mmCIF file of C-alpha atoms and ligand atoms in Angstrom:
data_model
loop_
_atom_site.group_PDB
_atom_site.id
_atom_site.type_symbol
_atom_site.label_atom_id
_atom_site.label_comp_id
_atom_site.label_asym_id
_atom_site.label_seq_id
_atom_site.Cartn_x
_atom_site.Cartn_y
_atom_site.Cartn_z
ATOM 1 C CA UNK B 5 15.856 3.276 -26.635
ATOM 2 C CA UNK B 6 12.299 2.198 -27.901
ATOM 3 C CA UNK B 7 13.354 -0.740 -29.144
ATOM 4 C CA UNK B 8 10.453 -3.077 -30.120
ATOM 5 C CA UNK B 9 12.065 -6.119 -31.189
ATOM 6 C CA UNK B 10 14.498 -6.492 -28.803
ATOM 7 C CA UNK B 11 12.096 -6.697 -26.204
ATOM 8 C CA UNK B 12 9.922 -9.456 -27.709
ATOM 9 C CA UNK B 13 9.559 -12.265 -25.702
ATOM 10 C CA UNK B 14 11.918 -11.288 -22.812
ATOM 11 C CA UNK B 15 11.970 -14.563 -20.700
ATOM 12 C CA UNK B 16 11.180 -13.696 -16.603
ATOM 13 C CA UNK B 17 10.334 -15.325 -13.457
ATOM 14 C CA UNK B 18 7.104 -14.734 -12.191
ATOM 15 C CA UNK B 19 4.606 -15.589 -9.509
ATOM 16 C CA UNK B 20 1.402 -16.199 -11.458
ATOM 17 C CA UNK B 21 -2.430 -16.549 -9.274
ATOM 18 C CA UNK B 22 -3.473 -19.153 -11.490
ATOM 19 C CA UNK B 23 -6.771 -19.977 -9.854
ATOM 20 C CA UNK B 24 -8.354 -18.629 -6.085
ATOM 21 C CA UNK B 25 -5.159 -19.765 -3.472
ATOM 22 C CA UNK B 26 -3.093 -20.831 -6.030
ATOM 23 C CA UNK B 27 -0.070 -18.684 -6.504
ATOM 24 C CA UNK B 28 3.107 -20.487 -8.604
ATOM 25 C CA UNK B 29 6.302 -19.335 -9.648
ATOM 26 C CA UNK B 30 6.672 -19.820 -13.034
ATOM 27 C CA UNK B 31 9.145 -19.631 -16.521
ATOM 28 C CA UNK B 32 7.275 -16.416 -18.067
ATOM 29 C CA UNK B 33 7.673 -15.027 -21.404
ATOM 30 C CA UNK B 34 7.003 -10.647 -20.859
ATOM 31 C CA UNK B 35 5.773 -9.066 -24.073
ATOM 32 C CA UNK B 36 7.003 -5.813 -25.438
ATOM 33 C CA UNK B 37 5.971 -2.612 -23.925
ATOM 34 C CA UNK B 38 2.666 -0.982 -25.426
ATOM 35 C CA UNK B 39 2.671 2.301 -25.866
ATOM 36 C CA UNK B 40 3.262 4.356 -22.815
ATOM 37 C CA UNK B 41 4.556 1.785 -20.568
ATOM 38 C CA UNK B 42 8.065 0.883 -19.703
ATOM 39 C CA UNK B 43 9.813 -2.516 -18.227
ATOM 40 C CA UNK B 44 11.305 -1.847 -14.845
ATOM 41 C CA UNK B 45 14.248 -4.575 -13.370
ATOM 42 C CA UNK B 46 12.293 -5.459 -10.190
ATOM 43 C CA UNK B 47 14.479 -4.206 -6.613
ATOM 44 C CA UNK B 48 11.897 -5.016 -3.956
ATOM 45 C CA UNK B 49 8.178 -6.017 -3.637
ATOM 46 C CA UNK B 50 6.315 -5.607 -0.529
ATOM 47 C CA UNK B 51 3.991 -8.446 0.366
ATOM 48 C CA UNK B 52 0.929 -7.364 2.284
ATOM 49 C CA UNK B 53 -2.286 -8.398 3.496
ATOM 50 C CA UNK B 54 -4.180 -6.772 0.133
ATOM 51 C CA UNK B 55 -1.840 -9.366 -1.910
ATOM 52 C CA UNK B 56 -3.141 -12.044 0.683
ATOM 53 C CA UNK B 57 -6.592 -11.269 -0.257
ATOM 54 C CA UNK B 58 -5.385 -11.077 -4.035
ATOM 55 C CA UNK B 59 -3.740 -14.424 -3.833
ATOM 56 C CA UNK B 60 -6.922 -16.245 -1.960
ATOM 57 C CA UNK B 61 -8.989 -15.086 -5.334
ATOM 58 C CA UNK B 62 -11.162 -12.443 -2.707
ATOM 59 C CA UNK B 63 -10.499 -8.763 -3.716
ATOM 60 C CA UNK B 64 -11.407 -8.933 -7.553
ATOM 61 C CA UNK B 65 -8.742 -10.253 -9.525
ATOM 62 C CA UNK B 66 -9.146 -12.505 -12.410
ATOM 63 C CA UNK B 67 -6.707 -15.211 -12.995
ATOM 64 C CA UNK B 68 -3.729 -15.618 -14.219
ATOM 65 C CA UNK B 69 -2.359 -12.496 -13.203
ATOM 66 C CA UNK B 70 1.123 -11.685 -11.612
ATOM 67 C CA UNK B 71 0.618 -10.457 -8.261
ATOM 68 C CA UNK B 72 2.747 -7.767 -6.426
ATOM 69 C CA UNK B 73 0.102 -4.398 -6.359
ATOM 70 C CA UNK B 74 3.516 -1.979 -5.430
ATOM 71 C CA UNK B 75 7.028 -1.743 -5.788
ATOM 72 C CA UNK B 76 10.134 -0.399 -6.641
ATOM 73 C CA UNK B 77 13.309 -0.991 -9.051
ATOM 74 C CA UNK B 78 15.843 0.385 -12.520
ATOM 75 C CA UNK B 79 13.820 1.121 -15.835
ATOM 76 C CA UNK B 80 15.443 -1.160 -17.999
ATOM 77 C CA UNK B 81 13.544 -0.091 -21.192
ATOM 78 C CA UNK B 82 11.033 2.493 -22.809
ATOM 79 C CA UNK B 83 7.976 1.469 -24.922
ATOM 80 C CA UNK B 84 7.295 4.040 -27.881
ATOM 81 C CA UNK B 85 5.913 7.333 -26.739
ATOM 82 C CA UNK B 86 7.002 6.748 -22.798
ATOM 83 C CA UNK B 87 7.751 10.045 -21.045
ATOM 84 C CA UNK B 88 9.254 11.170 -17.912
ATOM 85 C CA UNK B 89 11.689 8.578 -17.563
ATOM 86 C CA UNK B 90 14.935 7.837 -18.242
ATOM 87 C CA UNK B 91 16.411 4.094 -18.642
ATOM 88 C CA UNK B 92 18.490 3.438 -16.057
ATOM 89 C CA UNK B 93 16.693 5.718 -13.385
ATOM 90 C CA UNK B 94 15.684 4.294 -9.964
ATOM 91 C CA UNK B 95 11.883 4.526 -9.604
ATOM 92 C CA UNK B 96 9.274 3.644 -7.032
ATOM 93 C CA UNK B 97 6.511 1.783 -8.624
ATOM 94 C CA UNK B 98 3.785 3.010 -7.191
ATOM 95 C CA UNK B 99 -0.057 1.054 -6.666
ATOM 96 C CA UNK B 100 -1.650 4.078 -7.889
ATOM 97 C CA UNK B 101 -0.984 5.605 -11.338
ATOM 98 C CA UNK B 102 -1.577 9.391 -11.975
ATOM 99 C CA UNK B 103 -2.409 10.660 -15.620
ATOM 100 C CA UNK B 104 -3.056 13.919 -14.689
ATOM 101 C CA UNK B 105 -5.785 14.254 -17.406
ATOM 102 C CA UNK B 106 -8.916 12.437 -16.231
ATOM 103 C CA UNK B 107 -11.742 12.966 -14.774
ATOM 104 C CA UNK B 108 -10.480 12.291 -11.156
ATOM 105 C CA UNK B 109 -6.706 13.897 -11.826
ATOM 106 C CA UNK B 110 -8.112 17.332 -13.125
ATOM 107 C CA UNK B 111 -10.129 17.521 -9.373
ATOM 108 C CA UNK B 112 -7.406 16.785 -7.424
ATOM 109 C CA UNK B 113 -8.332 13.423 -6.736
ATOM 110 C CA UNK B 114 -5.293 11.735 -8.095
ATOM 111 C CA UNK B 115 -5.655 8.374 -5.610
ATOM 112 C CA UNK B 116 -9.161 7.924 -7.963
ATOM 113 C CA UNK B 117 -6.822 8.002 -10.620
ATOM 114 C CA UNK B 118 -9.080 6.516 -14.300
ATOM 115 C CA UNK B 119 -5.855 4.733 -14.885
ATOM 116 C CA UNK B 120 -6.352 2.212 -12.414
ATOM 117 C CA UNK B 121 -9.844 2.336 -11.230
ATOM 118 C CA UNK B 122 -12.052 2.186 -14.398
ATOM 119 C CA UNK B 123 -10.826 -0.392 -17.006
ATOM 120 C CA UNK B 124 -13.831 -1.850 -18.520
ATOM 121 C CA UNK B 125 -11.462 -4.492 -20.232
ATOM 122 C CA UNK B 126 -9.509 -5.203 -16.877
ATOM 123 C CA UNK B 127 -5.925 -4.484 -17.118
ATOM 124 C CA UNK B 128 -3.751 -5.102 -20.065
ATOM 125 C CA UNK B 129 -1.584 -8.269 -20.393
ATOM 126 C CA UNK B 130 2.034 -8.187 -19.658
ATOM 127 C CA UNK B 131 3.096 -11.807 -20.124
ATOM 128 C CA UNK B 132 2.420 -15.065 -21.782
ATOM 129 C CA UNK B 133 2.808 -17.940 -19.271
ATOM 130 C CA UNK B 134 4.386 -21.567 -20.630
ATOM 131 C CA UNK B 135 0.204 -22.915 -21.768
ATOM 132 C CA UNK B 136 0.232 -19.632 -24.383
ATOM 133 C CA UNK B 137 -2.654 -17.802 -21.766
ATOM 134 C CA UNK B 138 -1.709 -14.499 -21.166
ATOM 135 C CA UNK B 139 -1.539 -12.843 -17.380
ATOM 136 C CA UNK B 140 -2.223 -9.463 -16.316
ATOM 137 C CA UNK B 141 -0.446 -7.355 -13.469
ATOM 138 C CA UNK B 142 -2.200 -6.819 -9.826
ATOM 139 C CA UNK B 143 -2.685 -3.518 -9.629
ATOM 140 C CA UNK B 144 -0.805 -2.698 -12.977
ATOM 141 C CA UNK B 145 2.399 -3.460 -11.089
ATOM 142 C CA UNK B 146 2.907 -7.213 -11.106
ATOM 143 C CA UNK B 147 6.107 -6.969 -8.687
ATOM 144 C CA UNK B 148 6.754 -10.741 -7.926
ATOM 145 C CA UNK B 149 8.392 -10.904 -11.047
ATOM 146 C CA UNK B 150 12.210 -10.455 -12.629
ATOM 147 C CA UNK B 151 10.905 -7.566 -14.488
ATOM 148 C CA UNK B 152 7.610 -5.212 -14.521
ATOM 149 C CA UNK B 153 5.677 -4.191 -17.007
ATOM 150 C CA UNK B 154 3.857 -0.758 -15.952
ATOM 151 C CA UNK B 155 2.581 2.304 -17.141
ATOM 152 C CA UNK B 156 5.027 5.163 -17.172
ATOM 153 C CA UNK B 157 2.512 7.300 -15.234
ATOM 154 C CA UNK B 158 2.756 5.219 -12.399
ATOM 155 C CA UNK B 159 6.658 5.295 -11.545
ATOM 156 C CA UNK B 160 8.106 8.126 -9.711
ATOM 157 C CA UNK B 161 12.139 8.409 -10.354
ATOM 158 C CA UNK B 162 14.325 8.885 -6.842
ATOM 159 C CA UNK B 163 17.487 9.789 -5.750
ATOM 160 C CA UNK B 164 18.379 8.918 -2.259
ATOM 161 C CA UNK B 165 20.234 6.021 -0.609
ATOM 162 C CA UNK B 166 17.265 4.594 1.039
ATOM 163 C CA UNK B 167 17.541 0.992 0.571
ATOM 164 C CA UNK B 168 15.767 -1.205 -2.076
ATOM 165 C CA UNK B 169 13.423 -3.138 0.435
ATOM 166 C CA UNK B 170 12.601 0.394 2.139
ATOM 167 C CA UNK B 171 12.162 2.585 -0.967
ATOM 168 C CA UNK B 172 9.554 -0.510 -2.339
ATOM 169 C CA UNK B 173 7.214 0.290 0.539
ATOM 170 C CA UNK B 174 6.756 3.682 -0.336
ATOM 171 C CA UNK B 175 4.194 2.383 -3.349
ATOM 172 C CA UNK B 176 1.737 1.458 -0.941
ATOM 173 C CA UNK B 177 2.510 1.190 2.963
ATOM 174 C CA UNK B 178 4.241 4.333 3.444
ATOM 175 C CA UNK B 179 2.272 7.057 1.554
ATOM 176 C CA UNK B 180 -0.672 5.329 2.571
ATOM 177 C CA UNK B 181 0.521 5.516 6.321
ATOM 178 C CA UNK B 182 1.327 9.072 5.722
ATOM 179 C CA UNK B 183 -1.082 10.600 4.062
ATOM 180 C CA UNK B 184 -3.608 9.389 6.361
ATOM 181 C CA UNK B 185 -1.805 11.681 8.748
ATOM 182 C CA UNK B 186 -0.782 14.420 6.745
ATOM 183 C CA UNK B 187 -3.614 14.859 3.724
ATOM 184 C CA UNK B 188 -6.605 13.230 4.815
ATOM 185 C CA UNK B 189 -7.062 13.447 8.113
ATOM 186 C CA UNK B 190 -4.394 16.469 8.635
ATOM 187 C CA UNK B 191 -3.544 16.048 11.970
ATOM 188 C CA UNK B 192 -3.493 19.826 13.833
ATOM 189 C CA UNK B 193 -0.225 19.552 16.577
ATOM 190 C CA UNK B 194 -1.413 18.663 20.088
ATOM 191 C CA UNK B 195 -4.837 17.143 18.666
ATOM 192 C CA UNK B 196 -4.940 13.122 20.188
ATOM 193 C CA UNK B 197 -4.757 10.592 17.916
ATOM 194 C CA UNK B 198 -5.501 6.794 17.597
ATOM 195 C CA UNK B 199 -4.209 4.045 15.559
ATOM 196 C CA UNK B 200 -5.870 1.303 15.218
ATOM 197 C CA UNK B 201 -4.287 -1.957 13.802
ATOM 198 C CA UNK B 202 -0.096 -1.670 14.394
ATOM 199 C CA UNK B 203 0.707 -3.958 10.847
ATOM 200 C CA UNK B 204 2.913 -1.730 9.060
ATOM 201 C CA UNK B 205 0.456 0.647 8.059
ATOM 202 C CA UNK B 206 -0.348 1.563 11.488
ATOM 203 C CA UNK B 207 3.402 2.322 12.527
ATOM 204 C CA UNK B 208 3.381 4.751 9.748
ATOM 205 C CA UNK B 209 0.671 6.409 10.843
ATOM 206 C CA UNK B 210 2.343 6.267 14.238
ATOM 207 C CA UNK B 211 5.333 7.881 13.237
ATOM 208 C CA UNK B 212 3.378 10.069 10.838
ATOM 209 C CA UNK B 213 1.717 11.258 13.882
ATOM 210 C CA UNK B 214 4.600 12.104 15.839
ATOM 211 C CA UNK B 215 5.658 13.902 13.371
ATOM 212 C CA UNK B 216 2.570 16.062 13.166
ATOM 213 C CA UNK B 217 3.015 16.965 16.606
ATOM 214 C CA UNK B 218 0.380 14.897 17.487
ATOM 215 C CA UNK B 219 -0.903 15.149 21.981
ATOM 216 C CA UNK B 220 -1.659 11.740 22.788
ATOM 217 C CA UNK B 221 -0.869 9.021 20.205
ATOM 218 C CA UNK B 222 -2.974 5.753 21.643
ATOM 219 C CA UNK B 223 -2.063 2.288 19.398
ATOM 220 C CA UNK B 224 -4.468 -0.397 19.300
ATOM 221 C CA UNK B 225 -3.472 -3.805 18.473
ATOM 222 C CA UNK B 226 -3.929 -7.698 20.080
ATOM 223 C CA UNK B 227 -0.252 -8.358 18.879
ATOM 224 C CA UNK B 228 1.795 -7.677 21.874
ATOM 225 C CA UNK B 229 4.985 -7.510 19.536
ATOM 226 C CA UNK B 230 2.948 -4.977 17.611
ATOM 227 C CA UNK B 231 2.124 -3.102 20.186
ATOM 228 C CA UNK B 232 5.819 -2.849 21.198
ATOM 229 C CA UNK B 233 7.196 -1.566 17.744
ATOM 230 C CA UNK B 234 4.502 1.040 18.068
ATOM 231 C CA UNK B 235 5.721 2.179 21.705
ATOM 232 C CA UNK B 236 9.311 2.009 19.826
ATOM 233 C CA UNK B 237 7.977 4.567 17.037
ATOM 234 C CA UNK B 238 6.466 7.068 19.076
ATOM 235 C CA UNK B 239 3.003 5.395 20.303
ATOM 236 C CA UNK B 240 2.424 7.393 23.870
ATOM 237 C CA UNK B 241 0.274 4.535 24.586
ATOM 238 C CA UNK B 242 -0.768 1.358 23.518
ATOM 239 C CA UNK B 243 -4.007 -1.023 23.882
ATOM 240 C CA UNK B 244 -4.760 -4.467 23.663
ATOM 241 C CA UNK B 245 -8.977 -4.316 21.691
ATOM 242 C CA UNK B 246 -8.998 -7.376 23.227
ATOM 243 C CA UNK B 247 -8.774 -6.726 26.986
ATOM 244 C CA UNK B 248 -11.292 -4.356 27.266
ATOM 245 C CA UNK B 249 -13.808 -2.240 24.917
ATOM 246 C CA UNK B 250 -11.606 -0.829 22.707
ATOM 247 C CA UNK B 251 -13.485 2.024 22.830
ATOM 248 C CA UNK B 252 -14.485 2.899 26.202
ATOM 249 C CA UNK B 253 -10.231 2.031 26.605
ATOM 250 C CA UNK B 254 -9.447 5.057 24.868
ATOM 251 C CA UNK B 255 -12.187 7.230 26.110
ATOM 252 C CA UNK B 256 -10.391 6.854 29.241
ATOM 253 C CA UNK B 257 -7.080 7.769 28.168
ATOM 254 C CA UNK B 258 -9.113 10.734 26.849
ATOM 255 C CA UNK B 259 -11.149 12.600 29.548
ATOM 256 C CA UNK B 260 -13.857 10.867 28.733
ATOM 257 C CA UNK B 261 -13.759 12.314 25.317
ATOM 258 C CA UNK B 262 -12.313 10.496 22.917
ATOM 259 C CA UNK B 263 -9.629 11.219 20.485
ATOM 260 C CA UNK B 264 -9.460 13.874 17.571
ATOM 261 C CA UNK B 265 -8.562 11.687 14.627
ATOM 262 C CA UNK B 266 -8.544 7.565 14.905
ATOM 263 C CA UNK B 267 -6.870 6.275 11.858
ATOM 264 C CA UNK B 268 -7.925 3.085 11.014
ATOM 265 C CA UNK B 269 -5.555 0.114 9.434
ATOM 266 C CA UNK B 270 -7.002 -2.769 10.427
ATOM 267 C CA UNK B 271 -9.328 -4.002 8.276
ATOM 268 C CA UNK B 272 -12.183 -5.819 9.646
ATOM 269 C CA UNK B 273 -15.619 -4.002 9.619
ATOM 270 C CA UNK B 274 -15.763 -3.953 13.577
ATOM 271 C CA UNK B 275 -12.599 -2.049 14.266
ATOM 272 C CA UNK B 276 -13.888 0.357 11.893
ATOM 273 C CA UNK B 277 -16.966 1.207 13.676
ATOM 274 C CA UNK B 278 -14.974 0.822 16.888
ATOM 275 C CA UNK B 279 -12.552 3.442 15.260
ATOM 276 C CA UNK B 280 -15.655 5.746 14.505
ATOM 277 C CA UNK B 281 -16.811 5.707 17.907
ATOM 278 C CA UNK B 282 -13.823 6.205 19.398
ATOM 279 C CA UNK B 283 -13.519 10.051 18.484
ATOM 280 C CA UNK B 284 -14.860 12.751 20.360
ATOM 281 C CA UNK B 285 -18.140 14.602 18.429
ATOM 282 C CA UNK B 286 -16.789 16.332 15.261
ATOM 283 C CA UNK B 287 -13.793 14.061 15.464
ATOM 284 C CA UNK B 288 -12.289 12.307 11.900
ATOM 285 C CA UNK B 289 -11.873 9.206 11.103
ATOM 286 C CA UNK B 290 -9.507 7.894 8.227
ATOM 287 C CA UNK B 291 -10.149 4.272 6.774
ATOM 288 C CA UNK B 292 -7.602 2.397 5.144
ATOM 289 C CA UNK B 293 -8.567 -1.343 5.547
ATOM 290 C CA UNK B 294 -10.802 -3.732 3.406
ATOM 291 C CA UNK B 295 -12.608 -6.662 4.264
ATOM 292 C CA UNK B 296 -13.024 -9.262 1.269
ATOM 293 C CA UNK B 297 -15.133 -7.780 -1.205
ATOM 294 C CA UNK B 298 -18.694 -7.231 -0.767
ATOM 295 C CA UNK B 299 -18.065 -6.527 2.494
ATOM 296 C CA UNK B 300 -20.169 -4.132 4.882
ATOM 297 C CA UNK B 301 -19.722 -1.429 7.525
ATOM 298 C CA UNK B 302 -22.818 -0.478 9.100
ATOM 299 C CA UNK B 303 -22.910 2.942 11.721
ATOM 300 C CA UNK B 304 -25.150 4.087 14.152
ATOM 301 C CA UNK B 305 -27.107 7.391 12.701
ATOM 302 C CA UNK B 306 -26.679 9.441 15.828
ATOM 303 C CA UNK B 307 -23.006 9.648 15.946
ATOM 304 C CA UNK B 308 -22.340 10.498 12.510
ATOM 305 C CA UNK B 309 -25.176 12.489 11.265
ATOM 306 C CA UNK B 310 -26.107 14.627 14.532
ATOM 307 C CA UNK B 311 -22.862 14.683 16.099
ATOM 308 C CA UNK B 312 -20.334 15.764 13.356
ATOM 309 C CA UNK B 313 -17.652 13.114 13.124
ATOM 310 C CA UNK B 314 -16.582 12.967 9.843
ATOM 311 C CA UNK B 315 -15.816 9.278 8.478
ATOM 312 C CA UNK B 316 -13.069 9.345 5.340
ATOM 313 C CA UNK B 317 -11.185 6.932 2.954
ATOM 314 C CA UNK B 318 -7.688 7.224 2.604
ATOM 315 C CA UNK B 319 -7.240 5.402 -0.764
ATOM 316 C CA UNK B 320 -3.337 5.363 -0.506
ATOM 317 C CA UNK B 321 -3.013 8.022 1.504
ATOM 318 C CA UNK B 322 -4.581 10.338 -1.159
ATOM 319 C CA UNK B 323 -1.159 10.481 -2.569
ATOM 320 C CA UNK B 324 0.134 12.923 -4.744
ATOM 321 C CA UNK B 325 3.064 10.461 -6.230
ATOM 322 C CA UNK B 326 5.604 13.302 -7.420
ATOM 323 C CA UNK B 327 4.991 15.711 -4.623
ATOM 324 C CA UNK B 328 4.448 12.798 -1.615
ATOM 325 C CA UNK B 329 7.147 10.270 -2.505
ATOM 326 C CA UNK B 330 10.830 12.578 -2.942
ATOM 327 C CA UNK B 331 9.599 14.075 0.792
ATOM 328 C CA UNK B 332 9.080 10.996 2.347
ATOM 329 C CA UNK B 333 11.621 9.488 0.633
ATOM 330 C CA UNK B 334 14.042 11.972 2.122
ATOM 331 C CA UNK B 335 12.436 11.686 5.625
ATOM 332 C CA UNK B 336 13.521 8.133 5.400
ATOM 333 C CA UNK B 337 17.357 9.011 4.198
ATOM 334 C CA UNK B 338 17.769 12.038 7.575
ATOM 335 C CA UNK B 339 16.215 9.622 9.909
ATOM 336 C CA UNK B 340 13.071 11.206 10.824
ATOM 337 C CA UNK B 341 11.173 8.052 9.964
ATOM 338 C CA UNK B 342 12.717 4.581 11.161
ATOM 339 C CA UNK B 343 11.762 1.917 8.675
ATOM 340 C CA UNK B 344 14.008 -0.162 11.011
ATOM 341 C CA UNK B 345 11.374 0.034 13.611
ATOM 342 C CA UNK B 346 8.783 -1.389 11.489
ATOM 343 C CA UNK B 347 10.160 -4.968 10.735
ATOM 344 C CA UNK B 348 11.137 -6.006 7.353
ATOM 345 C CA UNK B 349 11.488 -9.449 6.602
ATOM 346 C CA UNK B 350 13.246 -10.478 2.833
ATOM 347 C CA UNK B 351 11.465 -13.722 1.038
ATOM 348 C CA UNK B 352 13.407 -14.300 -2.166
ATOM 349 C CA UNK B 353 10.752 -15.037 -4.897
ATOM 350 C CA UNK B 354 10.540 -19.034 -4.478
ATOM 351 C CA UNK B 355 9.731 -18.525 -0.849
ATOM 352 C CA UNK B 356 6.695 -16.259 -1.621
ATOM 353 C CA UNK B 357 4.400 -18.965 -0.161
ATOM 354 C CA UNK B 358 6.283 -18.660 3.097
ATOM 355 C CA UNK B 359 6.070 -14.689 2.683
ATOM 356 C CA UNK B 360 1.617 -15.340 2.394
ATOM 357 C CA UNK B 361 2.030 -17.905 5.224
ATOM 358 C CA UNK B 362 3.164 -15.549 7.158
ATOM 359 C CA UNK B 363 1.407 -12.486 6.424
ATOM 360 C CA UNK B 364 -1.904 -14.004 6.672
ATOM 361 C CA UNK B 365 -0.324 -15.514 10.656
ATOM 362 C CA UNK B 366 0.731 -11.947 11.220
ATOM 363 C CA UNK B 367 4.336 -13.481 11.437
ATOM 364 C CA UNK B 368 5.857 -11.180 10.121
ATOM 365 C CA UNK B 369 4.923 -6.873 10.023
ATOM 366 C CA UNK B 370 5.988 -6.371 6.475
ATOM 367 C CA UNK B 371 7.306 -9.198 4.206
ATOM 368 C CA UNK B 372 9.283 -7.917 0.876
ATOM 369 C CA UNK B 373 10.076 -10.113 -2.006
ATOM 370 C CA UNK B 374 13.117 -9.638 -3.453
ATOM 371 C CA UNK B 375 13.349 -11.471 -7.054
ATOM 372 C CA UNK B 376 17.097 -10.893 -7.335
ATOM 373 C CA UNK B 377 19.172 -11.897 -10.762
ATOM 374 C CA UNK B 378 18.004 -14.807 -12.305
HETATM 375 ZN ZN1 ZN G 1 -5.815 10.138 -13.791
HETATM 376 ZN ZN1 ZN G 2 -0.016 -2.697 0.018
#
């Protein structure tokens, strides 16, 4: 099963960030699992704005390195001492790994996972590329590819009949979307809620809402096609940030209050604070986005530290992969949650500079690359 030497030099397509906003497919040679990892045949990558940033060279990652930070696919072989899988199985590769054993995993806090956050040599390489330089994997996934190379700790075997270009989401925009709801901010039925940003991430957190049993659930977005899919996914009512002040806009839906939870999935700085301000006193709110890095969010004092809103990260949803992804995974299969809703468009691999085009234009909601046999 381990098979060293057969795996040597396993030719691959692969889109490679050779240099800040230059991403090329390419003829890639992957080398043989290390220890502990696995190669999984690549079913579907989503393509969001995080691998945007990656591609434009602005969210930390050093060239050349295959891009595509969560996805899904078949394990297609074990490296020596792999556990937990099985070749053959069906896995969701997610954008945060879990050891269970590190600092971070033995609190609870598997989305801080060691695994992926604190690699003082960067991550390891997967491939050689046609000039002999070797490339890493975004986010240890490296799903614009034929075939990933990934750490066996970070795959989560399923068995449903959600579709390939669904079931890749769940590595990222779904848990992410859902755990905001349901583990970070844990939204108490009848409570009001507000979304703000309607990308995919934000129709999660819509539906995640709804399913919560959520009062009020108040979408913000300028998109007016956004704001429509949110209506479609359970949004009781939707706001353009642009019209008006976002804020005051909701405090007026509100009493005059504000909402419980605002769940944030936007990204700039602004409709952050705008988020924050938007609750009531001792309301939450739940951050998901990211500005380039280096970026700042600056708060008034008064609001946060005298009257008790709470301000949180949702780092993937705070995700506990093995518990989190067969329940969602299943809410996807009985129809609870509509992925139809959300708007998946398929890029084959060449096309993945249509698929950034039009993620960075807001184009499309959620592109997904799908590499497909070579
Ligand atoms: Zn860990
Ligand atoms: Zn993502």
């Amino acid at each position: 099963m381990t098979g060293g030497c057969l795996a040597r030099h396993r030719p691959m397509r692969a889109a490679v960030m050779t240099g800040p906003g230059r991403l090329e497919v390419q003829d890639v040679d992957l080398l043989p699992p290390a220890p502990g990892r696995i190669l999984v045949r690549t079913g579907a990558t989503p393509f969001c704005v995080t691998d945007v940033m990656n591609s434009d060279g602005v969210f930390g990652k050093e060239p050349p390195t295959i891009l595509g930070h969560a996805s899904m696919g078949v394990v297609e072989e074990l490296g020596p001492d792999a556990a937990g899988v099985r070749v053959g199985d069906r896995v969701v590769v997610h954008g945060t790994a879990e050891c269970g054993r590190c600092f971070y995993c033995v609190r609870g806090r598997t989305d801080q996972c060691s695994v992926i956050f604190d690699r003082p040599d960067g991550p390891p390489p997967v491939a050689r590329l046609a000039d002999g330089s070797v490339a890493t994997a975004a986010g240890n996934v490296g799903g614009y590819a034929e075939l990933m190379s990934v750490d066996a700790r970070q795959v989560v075997p399923v068995d449903t009949t959600v579709p390939d270009t669904v079931l890749g989401l769940l590595g990222c925009g779904v848990t992410t979307g859902l755990g905001s709801v349901f583990n970070v901010a844990a939204v108490v039925p009848g409570s009001d809620v507000a979304v703000v940003g309607c990308g995919q991430l934000g129709l999660w957190m819509v539906q995640g809402a709804r399913l919560a049993g959520a009062g009020q659930i108040i979408a913000l977005d300028p998109d007016p096609g956004r704001r429509e899919r949110a209506a479609a996914v359970g949004a009781t009512a939707t706001l353009d940030p642009a019209e008006a002040d976002p804020v005051e806009q909701v405090r007026s839906l509100t009493g005059g209050y504000g909402v419980t939870y605002a769940l944030e999935a936007a990204g700039p700085a602004l409709a952050q604070r705008q988020a924050v301000l938007m609750t009531h006193r001792g309301g939450t709110t739940v951050l998901t986005g990211c500005e380039p890095l280096g970026a700042e969010l600056s708060l008034p004092q008064v609001p946060i530290a005298l009257h008790g809103r709470t301000v949180v990260s949702s780092q993937n949803g705070r995700v506990r992969m093995h518990h989190d992804i067969p329940r969602f995974a299943a809410m996807l299969e009985d129809g609870r949650l509509d992925a139809s809703l959300v708007g998946i468009t398929e890029f084959t691999l060449d096309e993945i500079g249509e698929a950034k085009e039009a993620a960075r234009a807001h184009r499309t909601v959620i592109g997904v690359i799908v590499p497909g046999e070579r």
